[in-house]
């Protein structure tokens, strides 16, 4: 085997390996953030907000998740998660009282690499289409913590620890389509609602991260295909000599 053949074959395998790493690693990187997926984004509607946590703090297990509630949302109803205790932190007095934070504390630490979801039922602010709602999350671990509270600005690179957020859309012509009782029942009915909310969290929490992941995935596949092609050409060239 000539040195040229060895170099070409090495390049081919390197390209194949790089493609595989990009194709597999990009989606994993995109899903690393703590994110929120709403069941409805229409202004004035009742929505189930599913917060997903897929990793710890630099390998340490998660023990506490504190979710800040935007001031434009007056109240929320947390869904029971059997692995966590729940505390609703209220601010203000009388009619001005509101839930400003929901805290989930682990009964047993959530190990790094395992995923869990936290579901809140809330009525989204009316006449606020186009506004972005941010829900800063403080993730506390057995060692260290991560404060997911940085604002994502359109057209700029995503920050290292973006706050879970989504943008409100116009209400449908039929209205919000949900009664308060229906939303409350849905958020507190136990396993059925938790399962439904868990399914909704499959959608990516950060659209910008998902786009980057898709682009990197395509690039990875292209690089991998080039590597395979080079390997085939090299083998045919070697066989003909």
Short mmCIF file of C-alpha atoms in Angstrom, two decimals:
data_model
loop_
_atom_site.label_atom_id
_atom_site.label_comp_id
_atom_site.label_asym_id
_atom_site.label_seq_id
_atom_site.Cartn_x
_atom_site.Cartn_y
_atom_site.Cartn_z
CA UNK A 1 0.00 0.00 0.00
CA UNK A 2 1.47 3.37 -1.02
CA UNK A 3 1.71 6.32 1.34
CA UNK A 4 -0.77 8.19 -0.86
CA UNK A 5 -3.29 5.37 -0.53
CA UNK A 6 -2.84 5.29 3.24
CA UNK A 7 -3.30 9.07 3.47
CA UNK A 8 -6.46 8.98 1.37
CA UNK A 9 -7.90 6.13 3.42
CA UNK A 10 -7.06 7.94 6.66
CA UNK A 11 -8.79 11.07 5.36
CA UNK A 12 -11.83 9.04 4.37
CA UNK A 13 -12.21 7.44 7.79
CA UNK A 14 -11.60 10.78 9.51
CA UNK A 15 -14.36 12.36 7.43
CA UNK A 16 -16.72 9.50 8.25
CA UNK A 17 -15.99 9.79 11.97
CA UNK A 18 -16.44 13.57 11.95
CA UNK A 19 -19.75 13.23 10.15
CA UNK A 20 -21.01 10.70 12.67
CA UNK A 21 -20.00 12.90 15.60
CA UNK A 22 -21.73 15.94 14.12
CA UNK A 23 -24.90 14.04 13.26
CA UNK A 24 -25.20 12.52 16.73
CA UNK A 25 -23.72 15.29 18.84
CA UNK A 26 -25.68 18.24 17.44
CA UNK A 27 -29.14 17.10 18.62
CA UNK A 28 -27.68 16.24 22.03
CA UNK A 29 -26.20 19.72 22.37
CA UNK A 30 -29.50 21.33 21.40
CA UNK A 31 -31.40 19.39 24.05
CA UNK A 32 -28.94 20.26 26.84
CA UNK A 33 -30.75 23.40 27.98
CA UNK A 34 -33.62 23.61 30.44
CA UNK A 35 -36.57 24.59 28.26
CA UNK A 36 -40.32 25.17 28.27
CA UNK A 37 -42.91 23.84 25.83
CA UNK A 38 -46.43 25.36 26.01
CA UNK A 39 -49.49 23.38 24.93
CA UNK A 40 -50.97 26.67 23.65
CA UNK A 41 -49.30 30.00 22.89
CA UNK A 42 -52.40 32.09 22.11
CA UNK A 43 -52.72 35.24 24.22
CA UNK A 44 -55.44 34.84 26.84
CA UNK A 45 -55.55 31.04 26.57
CA UNK A 46 -55.04 28.41 29.25
CA UNK A 47 -51.84 26.49 28.62
CA UNK A 48 -49.88 23.61 30.10
CA UNK A 49 -46.26 24.70 30.39
CA UNK A 50 -43.86 21.76 30.39
CA UNK A 51 -40.36 22.45 31.69
CA UNK A 52 -37.80 19.79 30.80
CA UNK A 53 -34.50 19.08 32.54
CA UNK A 54 -32.15 16.63 30.85
CA UNK A 55 -28.87 16.93 32.73
CA UNK A 56 -27.30 18.02 36.00
CA UNK A 57 -24.64 20.62 36.81
CA UNK A 58 -21.34 19.46 35.29
CA UNK A 59 -22.19 15.87 36.13
CA UNK A 60 -23.75 16.53 39.56
CA UNK A 61 -27.31 15.34 40.30
CA UNK A 62 -30.18 17.86 40.39
CA UNK A 63 -31.86 18.46 43.76
CA UNK A 64 -34.02 21.56 43.20
CA UNK A 65 -35.73 23.39 40.33
CA UNK A 66 -37.03 26.92 41.02
CA UNK A 67 -39.17 28.41 38.22
CA UNK A 68 -39.79 32.18 38.21
CA UNK A 69 -43.23 33.20 36.94
CA UNK A 70 -43.55 36.38 34.81
CA UNK A 71 -45.52 39.20 36.44
CA UNK A 72 -48.07 39.11 33.62
CA UNK A 73 -49.18 35.64 34.77
CA UNK A 74 -51.25 36.05 37.92
CA UNK A 75 -51.46 32.43 39.06
CA UNK A 76 -50.28 28.96 38.13
CA UNK A 77 -51.28 25.45 39.17
CA UNK A 78 -48.36 22.99 39.44
CA UNK A 79 -48.90 19.40 38.36
CA UNK A 80 -47.89 16.80 40.93
CA UNK A 81 -44.64 14.98 40.20
CA UNK A 82 -44.26 11.97 42.54
CA UNK A 83 -40.47 12.36 42.66
CA UNK A 84 -40.58 15.96 43.89
CA UNK A 85 -42.19 18.11 46.58
CA UNK A 86 -43.79 21.38 45.46
CA UNK A 87 -43.80 24.86 46.99
CA UNK A 88 -45.67 27.87 45.61
CA UNK A 89 -43.94 31.12 46.58
CA UNK A 90 -46.37 34.03 46.76
CA UNK A 91 -45.72 37.77 46.75
CA UNK A 92 -48.08 40.66 47.49
CA UNK A 93 -51.11 40.85 49.76
CA UNK A 94 -54.85 40.50 49.28
CA UNK A 95 -56.05 40.87 45.71
CA UNK A 96 -52.50 41.71 44.64
CA UNK A 97 -51.14 38.35 45.84
CA UNK A 98 -49.73 36.16 43.10
CA UNK A 99 -47.53 33.10 42.67
CA UNK A 100 -44.13 34.46 41.70
CA UNK A 101 -42.19 31.21 41.84
CA UNK A 102 -42.77 27.46 41.89
CA UNK A 103 -40.10 25.32 43.56
CA UNK A 104 -39.70 21.58 42.98
CA UNK A 105 -37.41 19.82 45.48
CA UNK A 106 -36.24 16.29 44.70
CA UNK A 107 -37.16 13.48 47.08
CA UNK A 108 -34.13 11.70 45.63
CA UNK A 109 -31.59 13.60 43.46
CA UNK A 110 -32.13 13.39 39.70
CA UNK A 111 -28.93 11.86 38.39
CA UNK A 112 -27.06 13.57 35.56
CA UNK A 113 -28.11 12.16 32.20
CA UNK A 114 -31.66 11.38 33.32
CA UNK A 115 -34.59 13.54 32.20
CA UNK A 116 -37.65 14.78 34.07
CA UNK A 117 -40.45 17.26 33.36
CA UNK A 118 -42.36 19.78 35.46
CA UNK A 119 -45.81 20.92 34.32
CA UNK A 120 -47.61 24.13 35.27
CA UNK A 121 -51.11 25.15 34.23
CA UNK A 122 -51.47 28.88 33.63
CA UNK A 123 -53.65 31.44 31.90
CA UNK A 124 -51.51 33.41 29.47
CA UNK A 125 -51.89 37.21 29.48
CA UNK A 126 -54.56 38.55 27.12
CA UNK A 127 -53.94 41.12 24.38
CA UNK A 128 -50.22 40.42 24.52
CA UNK A 129 -49.61 38.71 21.18
CA UNK A 130 -46.01 39.19 20.10
CA UNK A 131 -44.71 39.47 23.65
CA UNK A 132 -42.10 36.98 24.83
CA UNK A 133 -42.60 35.34 28.21
CA UNK A 134 -39.44 34.34 30.06
CA UNK A 135 -39.34 31.85 32.91
CA UNK A 136 -35.88 32.00 34.55
CA UNK A 137 -35.01 28.69 36.20
CA UNK A 138 -32.46 28.11 38.96
CA UNK A 139 -31.21 24.52 38.83
CA UNK A 140 -29.54 23.48 42.08
CA UNK A 141 -27.42 20.33 42.22
CA UNK A 142 -25.56 18.29 44.82
CA UNK A 143 -22.51 20.28 43.72
CA UNK A 144 -23.01 23.70 42.16
CA UNK A 145 -25.97 25.26 40.36
CA UNK A 146 -26.95 26.69 36.97
CA UNK A 147 -29.04 29.84 36.63
CA UNK A 148 -30.96 29.65 33.35
CA UNK A 149 -31.80 33.36 33.21
CA UNK A 150 -30.11 34.88 30.15
CA UNK A 151 -32.29 36.55 27.53
CA UNK A 152 -32.09 35.23 23.97
CA UNK A 153 -31.95 38.08 21.44
CA UNK A 154 -33.14 37.45 17.88
CA UNK A 155 -30.30 37.54 15.38
CA UNK A 156 -27.63 37.05 18.03
CA UNK A 157 -25.85 33.93 19.24
CA UNK A 158 -27.72 31.98 21.88
CA UNK A 159 -26.36 32.64 25.40
CA UNK A 160 -24.76 29.89 27.45
CA UNK A 161 -27.68 29.66 29.90
CA UNK A 162 -30.82 30.93 28.13
CA UNK A 163 -34.00 31.40 30.14
CA UNK A 164 -36.87 29.15 29.02
CA UNK A 165 -39.15 31.35 26.92
CA UNK A 166 -41.78 31.45 24.19
CA UNK A 167 -43.62 34.13 22.21
CA UNK A 168 -47.37 34.69 22.51
CA UNK A 169 -49.47 34.43 19.36
CA UNK A 170 -52.82 35.91 18.33
CA UNK A 171 -55.89 34.39 19.95
CA UNK A 172 -58.03 32.24 17.66
CA UNK A 173 -61.37 33.51 16.34
CA UNK A 174 -63.22 31.03 18.57
CA UNK A 175 -61.59 32.48 21.70
CA UNK A 176 -59.17 30.71 23.96
CA UNK A 177 -61.11 27.46 23.70
CA UNK A 178 -60.58 26.55 27.36
CA UNK A 179 -62.49 27.21 30.53
CA UNK A 180 -60.66 27.79 33.78
CA UNK A 181 -62.17 24.65 35.26
CA UNK A 182 -61.01 22.59 32.29
CA UNK A 183 -57.46 23.84 32.60
CA UNK A 184 -57.36 23.22 36.34
CA UNK A 185 -58.77 19.71 35.96
CA UNK A 186 -56.28 18.96 33.24
CA UNK A 187 -53.35 20.08 35.35
CA UNK A 188 -54.34 18.21 38.51
CA UNK A 189 -55.89 15.00 37.21
CA UNK A 190 -52.81 12.91 37.91
CA UNK A 191 -51.04 10.51 35.61
CA UNK A 192 -53.15 11.15 32.51
CA UNK A 193 -52.40 14.86 32.43
CA UNK A 194 -48.75 14.35 33.30
CA UNK A 195 -48.40 11.85 30.45
CA UNK A 196 -50.06 14.19 27.98
CA UNK A 197 -47.87 17.06 29.09
CA UNK A 198 -44.80 14.86 28.93
CA UNK A 199 -45.63 13.97 25.32
CA UNK A 200 -45.88 17.65 24.43
CA UNK A 201 -42.39 18.24 25.76
CA UNK A 202 -40.94 16.22 22.90
CA UNK A 203 -41.07 19.41 20.84
CA UNK A 204 -37.87 21.47 21.18
CA UNK A 205 -37.95 24.15 23.81
CA UNK A 206 -35.61 26.48 21.98
CA UNK A 207 -36.41 26.86 18.25
CA UNK A 208 -33.07 28.52 17.51
CA UNK A 209 -31.17 25.62 19.08
CA UNK A 210 -33.25 23.16 17.07
CA UNK A 211 -32.40 24.93 13.81
CA UNK A 212 -28.70 24.84 14.65
CA UNK A 213 -28.97 21.15 15.49
CA UNK A 214 -30.68 20.39 12.18
CA UNK A 215 -28.06 22.31 10.20
CA UNK A 216 -25.19 20.62 12.01
CA UNK A 217 -26.88 17.26 11.56
CA UNK A 218 -27.16 17.78 7.78
CA UNK A 219 -23.53 18.92 7.62
CA UNK A 220 -22.53 15.83 9.56
CA UNK A 221 -24.37 13.55 7.14
CA UNK A 222 -22.75 15.28 4.15
CA UNK A 223 -19.27 14.94 5.66
CA UNK A 224 -19.98 11.30 6.44
CA UNK A 225 -21.15 10.66 2.87
CA UNK A 226 -17.97 12.24 1.50
CA UNK A 227 -15.91 10.02 3.79
CA UNK A 228 -17.69 6.89 2.56
CA UNK A 229 -17.22 7.93 -1.07
CA UNK A 230 -13.49 8.49 -0.54
CA UNK A 231 -13.16 5.11 1.14
CA UNK A 232 -14.87 3.35 -1.80
CA UNK A 233 -12.72 5.18 -4.36
CA UNK A 234 -9.57 4.31 -2.42
CA UNK A 235 -10.42 0.62 -2.27
CA UNK A 236 -11.22 0.47 -5.98
CA UNK A 237 -7.98 2.29 -6.80
CA UNK A 238 -5.96 -0.10 -4.64
CA UNK A 239 -7.67 -3.15 -6.15
CA UNK A 240 -6.89 -2.05 -9.70
CA UNK A 241 -3.15 -1.84 -9.00
#
